PDB file of C-alpha atoms and ligand atoms in Angstrom:
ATOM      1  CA  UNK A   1     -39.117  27.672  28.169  1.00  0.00           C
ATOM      2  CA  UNK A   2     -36.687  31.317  28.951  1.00  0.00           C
ATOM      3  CA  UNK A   3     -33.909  28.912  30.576  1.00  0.00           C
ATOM      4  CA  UNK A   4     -34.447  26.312  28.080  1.00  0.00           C
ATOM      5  CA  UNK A   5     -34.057  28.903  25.200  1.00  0.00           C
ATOM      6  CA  UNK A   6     -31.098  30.734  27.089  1.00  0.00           C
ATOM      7  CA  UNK A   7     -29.278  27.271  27.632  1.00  0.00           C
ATOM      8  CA  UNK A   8     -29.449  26.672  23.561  1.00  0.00           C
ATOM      9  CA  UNK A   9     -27.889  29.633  22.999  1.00  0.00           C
ATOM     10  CA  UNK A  10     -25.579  28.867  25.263  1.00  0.00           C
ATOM     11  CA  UNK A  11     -24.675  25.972  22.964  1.00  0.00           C
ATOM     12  CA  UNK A  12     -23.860  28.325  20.108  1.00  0.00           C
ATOM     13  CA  UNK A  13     -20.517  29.934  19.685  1.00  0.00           C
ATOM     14  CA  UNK A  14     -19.988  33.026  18.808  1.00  0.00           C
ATOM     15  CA  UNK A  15     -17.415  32.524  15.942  1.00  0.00           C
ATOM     16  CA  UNK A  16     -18.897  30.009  13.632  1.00  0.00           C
ATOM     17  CA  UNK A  17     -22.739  30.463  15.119  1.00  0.00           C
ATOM     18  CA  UNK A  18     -23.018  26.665  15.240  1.00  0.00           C
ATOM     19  CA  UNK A  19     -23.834  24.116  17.633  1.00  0.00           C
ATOM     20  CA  UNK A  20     -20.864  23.630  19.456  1.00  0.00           C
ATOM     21  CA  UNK A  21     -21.923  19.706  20.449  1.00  0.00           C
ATOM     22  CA  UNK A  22     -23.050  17.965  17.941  1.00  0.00           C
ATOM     23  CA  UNK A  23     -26.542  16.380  18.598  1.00  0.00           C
ATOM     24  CA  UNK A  24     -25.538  12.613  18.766  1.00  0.00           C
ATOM     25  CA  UNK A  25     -22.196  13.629  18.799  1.00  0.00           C
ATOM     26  CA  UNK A  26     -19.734  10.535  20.081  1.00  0.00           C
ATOM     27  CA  UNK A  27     -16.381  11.762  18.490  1.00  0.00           C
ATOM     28  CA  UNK A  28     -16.139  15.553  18.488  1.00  0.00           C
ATOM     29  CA  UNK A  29     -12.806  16.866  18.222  1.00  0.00           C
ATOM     30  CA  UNK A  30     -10.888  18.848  19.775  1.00  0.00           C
ATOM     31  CA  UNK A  31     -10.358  17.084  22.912  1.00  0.00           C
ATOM     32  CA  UNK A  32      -7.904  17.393  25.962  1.00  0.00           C
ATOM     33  CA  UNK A  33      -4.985  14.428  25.357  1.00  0.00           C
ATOM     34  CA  UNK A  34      -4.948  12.882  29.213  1.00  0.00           C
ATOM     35  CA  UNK A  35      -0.854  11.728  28.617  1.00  0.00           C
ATOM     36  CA  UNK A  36      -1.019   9.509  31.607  1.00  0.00           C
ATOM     37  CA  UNK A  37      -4.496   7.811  30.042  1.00  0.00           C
ATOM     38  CA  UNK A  38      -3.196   7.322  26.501  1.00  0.00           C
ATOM     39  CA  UNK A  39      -2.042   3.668  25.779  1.00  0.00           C
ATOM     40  CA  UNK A  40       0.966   2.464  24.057  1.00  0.00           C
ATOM     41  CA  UNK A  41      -0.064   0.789  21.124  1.00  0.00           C
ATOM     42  CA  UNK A  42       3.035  -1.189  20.034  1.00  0.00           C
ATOM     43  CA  UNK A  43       1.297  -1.626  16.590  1.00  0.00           C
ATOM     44  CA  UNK A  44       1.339   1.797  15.456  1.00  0.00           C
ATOM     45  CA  UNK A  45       3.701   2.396  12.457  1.00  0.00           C
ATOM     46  CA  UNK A  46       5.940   5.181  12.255  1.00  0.00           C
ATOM     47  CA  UNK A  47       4.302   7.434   9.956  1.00  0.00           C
ATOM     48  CA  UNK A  48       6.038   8.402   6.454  1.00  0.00           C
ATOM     49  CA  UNK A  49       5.121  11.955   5.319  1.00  0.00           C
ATOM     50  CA  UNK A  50       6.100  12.779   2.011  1.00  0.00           C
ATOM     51  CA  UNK A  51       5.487  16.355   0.164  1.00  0.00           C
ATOM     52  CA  UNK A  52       6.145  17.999  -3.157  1.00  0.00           C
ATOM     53  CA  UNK A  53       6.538  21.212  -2.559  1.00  0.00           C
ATOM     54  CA  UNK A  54       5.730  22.136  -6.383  1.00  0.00           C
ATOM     55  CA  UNK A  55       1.436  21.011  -4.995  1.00  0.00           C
ATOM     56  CA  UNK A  56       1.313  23.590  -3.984  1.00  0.00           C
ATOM     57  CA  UNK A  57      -1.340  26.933  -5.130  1.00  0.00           C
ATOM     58  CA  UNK A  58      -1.923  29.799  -2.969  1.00  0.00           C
ATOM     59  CA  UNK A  59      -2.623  30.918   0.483  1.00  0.00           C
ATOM     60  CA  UNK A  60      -5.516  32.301   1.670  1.00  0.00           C
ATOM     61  CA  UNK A  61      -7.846  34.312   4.191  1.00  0.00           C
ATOM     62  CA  UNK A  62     -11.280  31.452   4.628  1.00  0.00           C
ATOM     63  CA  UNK A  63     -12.613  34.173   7.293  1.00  0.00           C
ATOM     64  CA  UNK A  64     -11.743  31.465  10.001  1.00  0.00           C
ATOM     65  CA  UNK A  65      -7.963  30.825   9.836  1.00  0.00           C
ATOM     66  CA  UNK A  66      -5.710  31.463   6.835  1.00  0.00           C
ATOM     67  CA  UNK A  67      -4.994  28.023   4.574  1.00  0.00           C
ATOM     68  CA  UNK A  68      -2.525  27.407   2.271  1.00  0.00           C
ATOM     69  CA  UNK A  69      -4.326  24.828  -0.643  1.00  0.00           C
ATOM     70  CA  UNK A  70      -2.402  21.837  -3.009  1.00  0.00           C
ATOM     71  CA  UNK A  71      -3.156  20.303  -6.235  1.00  0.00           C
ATOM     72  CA  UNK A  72      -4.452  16.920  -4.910  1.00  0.00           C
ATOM     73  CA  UNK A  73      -5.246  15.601  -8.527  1.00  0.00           C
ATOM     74  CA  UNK A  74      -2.574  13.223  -7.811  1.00  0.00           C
ATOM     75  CA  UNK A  75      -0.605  11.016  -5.294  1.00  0.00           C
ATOM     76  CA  UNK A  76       2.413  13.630  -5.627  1.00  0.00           C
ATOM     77  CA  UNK A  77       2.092  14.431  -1.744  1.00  0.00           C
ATOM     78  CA  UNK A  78       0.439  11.990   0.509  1.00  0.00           C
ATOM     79  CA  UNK A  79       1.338  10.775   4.155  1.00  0.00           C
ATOM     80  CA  UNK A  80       1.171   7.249   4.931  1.00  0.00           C
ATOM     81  CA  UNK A  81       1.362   4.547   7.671  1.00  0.00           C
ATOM     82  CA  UNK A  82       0.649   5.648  11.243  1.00  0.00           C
ATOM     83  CA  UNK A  83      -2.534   4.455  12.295  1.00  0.00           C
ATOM     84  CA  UNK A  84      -3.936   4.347   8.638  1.00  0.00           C
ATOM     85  CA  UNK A  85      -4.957   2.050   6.701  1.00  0.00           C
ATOM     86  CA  UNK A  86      -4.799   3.730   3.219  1.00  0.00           C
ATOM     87  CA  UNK A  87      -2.388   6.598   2.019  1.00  0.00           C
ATOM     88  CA  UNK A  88      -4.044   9.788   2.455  1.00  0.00           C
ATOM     89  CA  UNK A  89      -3.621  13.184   0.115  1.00  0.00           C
ATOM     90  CA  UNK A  90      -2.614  16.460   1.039  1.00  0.00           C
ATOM     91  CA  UNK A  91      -4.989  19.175   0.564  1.00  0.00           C
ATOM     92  CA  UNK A  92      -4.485  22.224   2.898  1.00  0.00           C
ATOM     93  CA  UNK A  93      -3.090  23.133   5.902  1.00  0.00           C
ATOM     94  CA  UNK A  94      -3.988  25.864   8.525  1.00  0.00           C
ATOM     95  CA  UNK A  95      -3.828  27.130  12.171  1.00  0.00           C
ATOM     96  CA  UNK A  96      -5.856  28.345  14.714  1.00  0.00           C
ATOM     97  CA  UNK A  97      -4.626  30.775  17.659  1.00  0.00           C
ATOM     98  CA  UNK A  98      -4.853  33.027  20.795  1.00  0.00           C
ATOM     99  CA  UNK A  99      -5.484  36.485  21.228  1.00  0.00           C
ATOM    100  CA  UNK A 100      -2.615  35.982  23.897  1.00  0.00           C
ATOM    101  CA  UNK A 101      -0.008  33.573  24.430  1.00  0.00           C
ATOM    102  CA  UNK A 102      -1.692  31.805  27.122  1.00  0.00           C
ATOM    103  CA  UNK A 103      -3.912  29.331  25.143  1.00  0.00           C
ATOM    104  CA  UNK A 104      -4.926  29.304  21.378  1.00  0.00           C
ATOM    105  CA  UNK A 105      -4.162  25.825  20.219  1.00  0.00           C
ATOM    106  CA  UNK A 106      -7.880  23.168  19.698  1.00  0.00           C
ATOM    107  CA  UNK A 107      -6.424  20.765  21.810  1.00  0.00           C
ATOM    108  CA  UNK A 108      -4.507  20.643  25.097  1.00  0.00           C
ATOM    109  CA  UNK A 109      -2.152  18.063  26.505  1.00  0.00           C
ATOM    110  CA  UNK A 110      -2.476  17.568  30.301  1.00  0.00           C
ATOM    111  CA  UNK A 111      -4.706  20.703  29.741  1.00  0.00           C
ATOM    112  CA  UNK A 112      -2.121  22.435  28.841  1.00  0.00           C
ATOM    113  CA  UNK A 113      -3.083  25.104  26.023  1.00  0.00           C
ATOM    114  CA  UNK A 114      -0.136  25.968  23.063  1.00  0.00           C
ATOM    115  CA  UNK A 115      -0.097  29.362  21.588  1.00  0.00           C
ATOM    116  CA  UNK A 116      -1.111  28.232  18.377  1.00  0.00           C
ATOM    117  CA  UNK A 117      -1.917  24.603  16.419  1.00  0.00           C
ATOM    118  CA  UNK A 118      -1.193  23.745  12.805  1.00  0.00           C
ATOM    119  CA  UNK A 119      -3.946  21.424  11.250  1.00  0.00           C
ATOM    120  CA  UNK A 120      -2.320  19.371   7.939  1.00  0.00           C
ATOM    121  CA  UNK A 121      -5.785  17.798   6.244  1.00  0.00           C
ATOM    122  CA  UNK A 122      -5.383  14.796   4.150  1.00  0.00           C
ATOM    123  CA  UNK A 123      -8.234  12.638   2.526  1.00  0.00           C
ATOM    124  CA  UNK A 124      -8.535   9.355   1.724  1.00  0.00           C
ATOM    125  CA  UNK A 125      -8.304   9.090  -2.146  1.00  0.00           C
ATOM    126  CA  UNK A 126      -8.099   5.114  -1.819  1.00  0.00           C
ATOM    127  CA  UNK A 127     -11.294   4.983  -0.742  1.00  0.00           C
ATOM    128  CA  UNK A 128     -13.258   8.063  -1.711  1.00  0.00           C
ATOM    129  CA  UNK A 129     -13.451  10.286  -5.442  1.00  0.00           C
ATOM    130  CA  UNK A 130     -13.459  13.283  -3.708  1.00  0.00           C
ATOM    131  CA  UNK A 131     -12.658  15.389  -1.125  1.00  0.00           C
ATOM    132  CA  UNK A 132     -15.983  16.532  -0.306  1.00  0.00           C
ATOM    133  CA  UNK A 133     -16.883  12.405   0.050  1.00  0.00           C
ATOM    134  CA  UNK A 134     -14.091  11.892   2.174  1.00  0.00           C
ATOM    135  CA  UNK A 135     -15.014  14.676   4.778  1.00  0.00           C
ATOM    136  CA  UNK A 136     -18.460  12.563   5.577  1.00  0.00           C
ATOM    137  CA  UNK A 137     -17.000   9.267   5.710  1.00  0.00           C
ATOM    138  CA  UNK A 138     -15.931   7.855   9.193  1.00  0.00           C
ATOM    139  CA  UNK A 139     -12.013   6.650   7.674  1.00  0.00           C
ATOM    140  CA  UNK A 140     -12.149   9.876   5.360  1.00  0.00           C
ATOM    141  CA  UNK A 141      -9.599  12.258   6.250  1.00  0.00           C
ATOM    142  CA  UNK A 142      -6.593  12.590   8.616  1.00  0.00           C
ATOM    143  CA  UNK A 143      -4.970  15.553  10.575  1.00  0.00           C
ATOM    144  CA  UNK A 144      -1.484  15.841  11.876  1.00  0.00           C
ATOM    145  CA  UNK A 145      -1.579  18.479  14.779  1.00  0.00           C
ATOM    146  CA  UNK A 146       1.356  20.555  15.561  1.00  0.00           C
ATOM    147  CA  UNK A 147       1.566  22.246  18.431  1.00  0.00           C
ATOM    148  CA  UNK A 148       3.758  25.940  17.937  1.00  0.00           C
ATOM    149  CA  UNK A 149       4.975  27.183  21.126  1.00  0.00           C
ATOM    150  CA  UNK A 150       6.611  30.456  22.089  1.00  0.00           C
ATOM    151  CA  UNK A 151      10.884  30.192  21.382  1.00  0.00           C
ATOM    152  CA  UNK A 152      13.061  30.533  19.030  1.00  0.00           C
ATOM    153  CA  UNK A 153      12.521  31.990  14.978  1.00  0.00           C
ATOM    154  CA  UNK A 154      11.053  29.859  12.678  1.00  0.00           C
ATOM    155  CA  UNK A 155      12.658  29.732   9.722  1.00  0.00           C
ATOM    156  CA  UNK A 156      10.044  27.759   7.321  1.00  0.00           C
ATOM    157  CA  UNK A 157       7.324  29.438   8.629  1.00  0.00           C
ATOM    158  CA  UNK A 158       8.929  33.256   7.759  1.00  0.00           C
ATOM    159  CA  UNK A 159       8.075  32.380   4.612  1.00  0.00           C
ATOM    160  CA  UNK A 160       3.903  32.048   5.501  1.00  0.00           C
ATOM    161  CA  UNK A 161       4.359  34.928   8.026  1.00  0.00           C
ATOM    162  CA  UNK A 162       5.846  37.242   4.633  1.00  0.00           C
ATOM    163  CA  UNK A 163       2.743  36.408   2.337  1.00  0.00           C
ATOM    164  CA  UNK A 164      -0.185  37.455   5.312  1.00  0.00           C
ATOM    165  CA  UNK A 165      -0.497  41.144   5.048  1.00  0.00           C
ATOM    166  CA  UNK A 166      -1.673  40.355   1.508  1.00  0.00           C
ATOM    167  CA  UNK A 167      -4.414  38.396   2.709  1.00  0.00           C
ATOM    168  CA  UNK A 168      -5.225  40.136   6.179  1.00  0.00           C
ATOM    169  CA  UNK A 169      -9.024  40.565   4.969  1.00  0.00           C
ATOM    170  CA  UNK A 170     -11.442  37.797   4.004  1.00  0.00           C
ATOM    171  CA  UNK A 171     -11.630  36.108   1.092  1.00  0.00           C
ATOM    172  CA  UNK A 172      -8.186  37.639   0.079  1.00  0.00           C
ATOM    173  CA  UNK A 173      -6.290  35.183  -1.963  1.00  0.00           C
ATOM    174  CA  UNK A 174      -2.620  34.806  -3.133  1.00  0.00           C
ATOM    175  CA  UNK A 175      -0.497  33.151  -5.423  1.00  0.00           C
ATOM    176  CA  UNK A 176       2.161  30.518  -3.246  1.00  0.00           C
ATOM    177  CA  UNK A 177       4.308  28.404  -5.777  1.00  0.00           C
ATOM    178  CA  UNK A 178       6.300  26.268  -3.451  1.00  0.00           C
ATOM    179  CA  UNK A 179       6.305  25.573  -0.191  1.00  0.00           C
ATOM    180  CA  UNK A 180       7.161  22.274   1.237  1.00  0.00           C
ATOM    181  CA  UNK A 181       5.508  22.308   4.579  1.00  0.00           C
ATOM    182  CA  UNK A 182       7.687  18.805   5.754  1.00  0.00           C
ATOM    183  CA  UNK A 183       9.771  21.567   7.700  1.00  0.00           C
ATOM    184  CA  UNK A 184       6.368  22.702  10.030  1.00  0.00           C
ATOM    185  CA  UNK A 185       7.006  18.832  11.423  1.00  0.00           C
ATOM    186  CA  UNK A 186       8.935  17.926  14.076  1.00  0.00           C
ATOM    187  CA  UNK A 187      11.826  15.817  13.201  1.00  0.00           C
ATOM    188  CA  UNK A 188      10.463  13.399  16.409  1.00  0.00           C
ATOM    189  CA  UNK A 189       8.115  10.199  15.524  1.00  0.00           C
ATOM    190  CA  UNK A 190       6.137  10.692  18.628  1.00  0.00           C
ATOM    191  CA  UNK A 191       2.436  10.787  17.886  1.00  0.00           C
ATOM    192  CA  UNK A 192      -0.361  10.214  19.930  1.00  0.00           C
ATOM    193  CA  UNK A 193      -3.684   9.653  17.954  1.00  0.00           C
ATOM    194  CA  UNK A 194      -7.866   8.850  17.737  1.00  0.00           C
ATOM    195  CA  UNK A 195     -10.830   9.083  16.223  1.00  0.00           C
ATOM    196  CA  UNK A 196     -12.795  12.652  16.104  1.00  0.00           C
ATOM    197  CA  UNK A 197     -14.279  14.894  13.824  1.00  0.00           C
ATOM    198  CA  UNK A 198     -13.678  18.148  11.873  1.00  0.00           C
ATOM    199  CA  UNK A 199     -13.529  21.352  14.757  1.00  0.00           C
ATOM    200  CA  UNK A 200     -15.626  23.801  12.460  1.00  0.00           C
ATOM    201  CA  UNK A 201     -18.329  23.622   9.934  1.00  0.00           C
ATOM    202  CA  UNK A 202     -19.605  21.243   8.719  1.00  0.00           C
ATOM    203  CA  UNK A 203     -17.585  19.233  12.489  1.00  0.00           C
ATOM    204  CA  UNK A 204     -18.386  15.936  10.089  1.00  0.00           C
ATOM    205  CA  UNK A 205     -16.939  13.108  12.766  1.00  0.00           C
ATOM    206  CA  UNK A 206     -14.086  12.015  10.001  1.00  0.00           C
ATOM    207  CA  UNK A 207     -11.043  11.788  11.313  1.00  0.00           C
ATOM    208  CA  UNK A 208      -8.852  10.445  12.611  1.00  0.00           C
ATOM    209  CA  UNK A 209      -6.362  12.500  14.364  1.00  0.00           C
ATOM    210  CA  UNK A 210      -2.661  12.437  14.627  1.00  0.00           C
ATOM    211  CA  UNK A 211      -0.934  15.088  17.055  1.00  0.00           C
ATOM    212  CA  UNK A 212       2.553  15.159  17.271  1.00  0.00           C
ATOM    213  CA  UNK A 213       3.897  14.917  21.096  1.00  0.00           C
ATOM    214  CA  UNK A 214       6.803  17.805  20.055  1.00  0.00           C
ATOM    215  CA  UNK A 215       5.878  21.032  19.526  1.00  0.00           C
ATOM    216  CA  UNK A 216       7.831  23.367  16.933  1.00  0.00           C
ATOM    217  CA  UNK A 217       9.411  27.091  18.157  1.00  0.00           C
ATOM    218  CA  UNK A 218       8.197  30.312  17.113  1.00  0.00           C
ATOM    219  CA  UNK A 219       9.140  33.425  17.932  1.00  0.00           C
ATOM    220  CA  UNK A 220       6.604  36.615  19.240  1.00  0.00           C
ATOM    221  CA  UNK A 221       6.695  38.495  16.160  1.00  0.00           C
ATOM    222  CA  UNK A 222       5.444  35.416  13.928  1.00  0.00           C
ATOM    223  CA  UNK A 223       2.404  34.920  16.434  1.00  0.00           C
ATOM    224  CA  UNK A 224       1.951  38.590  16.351  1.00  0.00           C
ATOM    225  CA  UNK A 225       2.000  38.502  12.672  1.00  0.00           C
ATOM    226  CA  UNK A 226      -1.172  35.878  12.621  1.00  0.00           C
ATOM    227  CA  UNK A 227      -3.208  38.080  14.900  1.00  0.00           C
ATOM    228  CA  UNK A 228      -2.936  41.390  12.180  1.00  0.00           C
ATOM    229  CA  UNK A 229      -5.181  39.156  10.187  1.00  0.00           C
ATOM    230  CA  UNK A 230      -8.880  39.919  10.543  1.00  0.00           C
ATOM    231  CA  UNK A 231     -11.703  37.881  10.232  1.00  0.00           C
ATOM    232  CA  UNK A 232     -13.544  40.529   8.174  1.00  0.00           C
ATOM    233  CA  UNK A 233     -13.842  41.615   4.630  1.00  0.00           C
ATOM    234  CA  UNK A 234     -12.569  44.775   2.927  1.00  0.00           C
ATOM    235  CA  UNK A 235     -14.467  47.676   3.937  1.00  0.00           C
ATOM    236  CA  UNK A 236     -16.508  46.027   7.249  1.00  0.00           C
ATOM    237  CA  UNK A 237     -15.506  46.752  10.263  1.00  0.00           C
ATOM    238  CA  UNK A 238     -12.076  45.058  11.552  1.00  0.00           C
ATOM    239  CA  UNK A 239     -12.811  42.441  13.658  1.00  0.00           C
ATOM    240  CA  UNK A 240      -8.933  40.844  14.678  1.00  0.00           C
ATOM    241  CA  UNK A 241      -8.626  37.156  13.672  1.00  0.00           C
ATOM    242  CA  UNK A 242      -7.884  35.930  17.359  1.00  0.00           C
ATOM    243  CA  UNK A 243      -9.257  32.726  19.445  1.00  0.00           C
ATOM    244  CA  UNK A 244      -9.785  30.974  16.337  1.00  0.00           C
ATOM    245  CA  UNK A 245     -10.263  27.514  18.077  1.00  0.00           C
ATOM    246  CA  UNK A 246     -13.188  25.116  19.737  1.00  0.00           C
ATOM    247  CA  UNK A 247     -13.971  24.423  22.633  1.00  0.00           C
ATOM    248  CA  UNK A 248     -13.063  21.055  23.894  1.00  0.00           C
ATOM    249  CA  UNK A 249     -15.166  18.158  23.426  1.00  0.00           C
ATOM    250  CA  UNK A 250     -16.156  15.386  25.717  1.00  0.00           C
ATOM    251  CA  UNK A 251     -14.042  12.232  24.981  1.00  0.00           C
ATOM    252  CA  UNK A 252     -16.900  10.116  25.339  1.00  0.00           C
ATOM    253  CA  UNK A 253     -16.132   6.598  24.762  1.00  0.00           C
ATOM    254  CA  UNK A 254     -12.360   7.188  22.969  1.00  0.00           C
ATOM    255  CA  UNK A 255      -8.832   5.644  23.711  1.00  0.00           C
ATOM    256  CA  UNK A 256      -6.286   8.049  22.711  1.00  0.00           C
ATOM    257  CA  UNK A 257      -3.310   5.818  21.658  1.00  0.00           C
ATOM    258  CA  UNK A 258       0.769   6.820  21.703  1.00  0.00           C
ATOM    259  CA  UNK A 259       3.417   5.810  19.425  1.00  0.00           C
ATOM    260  CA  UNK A 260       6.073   5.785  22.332  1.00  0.00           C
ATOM    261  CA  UNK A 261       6.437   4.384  25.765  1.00  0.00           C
TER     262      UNK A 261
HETATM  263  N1  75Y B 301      -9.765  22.298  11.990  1.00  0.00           N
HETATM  264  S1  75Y B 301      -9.852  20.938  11.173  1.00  0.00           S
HETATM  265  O1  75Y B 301     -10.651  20.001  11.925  1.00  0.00           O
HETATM  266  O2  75Y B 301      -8.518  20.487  10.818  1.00  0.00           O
HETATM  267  C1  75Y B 301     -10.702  21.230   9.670  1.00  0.00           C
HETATM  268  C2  75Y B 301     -10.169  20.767   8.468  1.00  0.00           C
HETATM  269  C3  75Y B 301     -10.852  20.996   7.261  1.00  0.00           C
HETATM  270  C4  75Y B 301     -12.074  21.665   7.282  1.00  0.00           C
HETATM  271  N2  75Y B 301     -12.811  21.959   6.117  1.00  0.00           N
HETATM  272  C5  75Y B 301     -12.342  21.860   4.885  1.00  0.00           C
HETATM  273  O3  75Y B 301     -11.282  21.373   4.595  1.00  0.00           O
HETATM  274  C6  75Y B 301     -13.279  22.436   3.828  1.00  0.00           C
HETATM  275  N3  75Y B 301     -12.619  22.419   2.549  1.00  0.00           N
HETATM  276  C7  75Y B 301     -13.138  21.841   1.480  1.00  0.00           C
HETATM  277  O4  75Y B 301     -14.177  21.237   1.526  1.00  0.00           O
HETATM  278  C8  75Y B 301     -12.259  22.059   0.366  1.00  0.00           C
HETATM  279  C9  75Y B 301     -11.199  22.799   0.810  1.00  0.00           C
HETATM  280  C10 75Y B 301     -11.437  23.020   2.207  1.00  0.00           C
HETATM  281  O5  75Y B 301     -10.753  23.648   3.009  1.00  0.00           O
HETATM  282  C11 75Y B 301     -12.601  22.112   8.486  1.00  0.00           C
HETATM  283  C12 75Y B 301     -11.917  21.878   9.693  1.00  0.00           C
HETATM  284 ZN1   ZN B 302      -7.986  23.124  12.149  1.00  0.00          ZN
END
């Protein structure tokens, strides 16, 4: 029963205290993206990503990543095409990172770990009434990944880096009137994508994933400036908000599929 008992808590990670495989799990994100085992899938459209920047509300600390929110009471800024079948709102995006340089993004390519990920959620307001509908439906929401890697200054993303000091605790909210994040996407087509799940609470297996091949360049001070944030309130005590991502997931019986050759 002791080694039964240790190996469960084994299974729970320290950041989010949950199960980190889902019991009947078969699509668990975030995975490892094999390049040489993806498949060309000549049917995949390009996908058309369209944003008004006026959507969006404010930026804030969640006590797991910091999010900036839009107003998705209507089709103002939706993505569409790709490998989905409806058009799909905006409604937040977010990152997770590294204490360090060396790793820090949810998935890796070739096992490769980025500095830091950016997670763009959409839902499926074809289909579903709500967001909170969409995130347990298997076609319910979709992510475009973005990989950041260590380089040059990013200009668009100054402009996120500025507004975290006033949200470095959590639950710390701020007003963000425009911000069109179109210029957090690489200007290349490439995707690859599947079909996996949310990577924290409540890890619902909804959707489908679409990680651009290109990363985008940040500089050292911008990655620094994520990891002044903290995970804990006003008045606790600080706990840096660092190694922000899950661990990867079995790939079970998934294809991942490219856009390119
Ligand atoms: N890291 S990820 O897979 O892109 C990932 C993406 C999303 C969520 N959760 C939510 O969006 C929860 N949520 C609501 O229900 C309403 C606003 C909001 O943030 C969790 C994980
Ligand atoms: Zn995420």
């Amino acid at each position: 029963a002791a080694c039964t008992r240790k190996n469960r808590n084994d299974a729970l990670h320290p950041l989010w205290q949950s199960p980190l495989t889902i019991p009947g799990g078969t699509r668990q994100s975030p995975i490892n993206i094999q390049w040489r085992d993806s498949v060309y899938d000549p049917f995949l459209k390009p996908l058309k990503i369209s944003y008004d920047p006026t959507t969006c509300l404010h930026i804030w600390n969640n006590g797991y990543s910091f999010l900036v929110e839009f107003d998705d009471s209507t089709d103002k800024s939706i993505i569409i095409g790709g490998p989905l079948e409806n058009q799909y709102r905006l409604k937040q995006f977010h990152f997770h990172w590294g204490a360090i340089n060396e790793w820090g993004s949810e998935h890796t390519v070739d096992s490769k770990f980025y500095p830091a990920e950016l997670h763009l959620v959409h839902w499926n307001a074809i289909a579903y009434p709500t967001f909170e509908e969409a995130v347990m439906e298997g076609n319910g929401l979709a992510v475009i990944g973005v990989f950041l890697k260590l380089g040059a200054h990013h200009e668009g993303l100054q402009t996120l880096v500025d507004a975290l000091p006033a949200i470095k605790h959590k639950d710390t909210v701020i007003e963000f009137d425009v911000f069109d994040p179109t210029c957090l996407i690489p200007s290349c087509p490439d995707y690859w994508t599947y079909a996996g799940s949310l990577t924290t609470p409540p890890l619902t297996e909804s959707v489908t994933w679409i990680i651009k091949k290109k990363p985008i360049e940040v500089d050292e001070n911008q990655l620094e400036a994520f990891r002044m944030l903290l995970f804990t309130s006003d008045g606790e005590e600080e706990k840096r908000m660092v190694d922000n991502f899950r661990p990867l997931q079995p790939l079970m019986n998934r294809t991942v599929r490219s856009s390119f050759q």
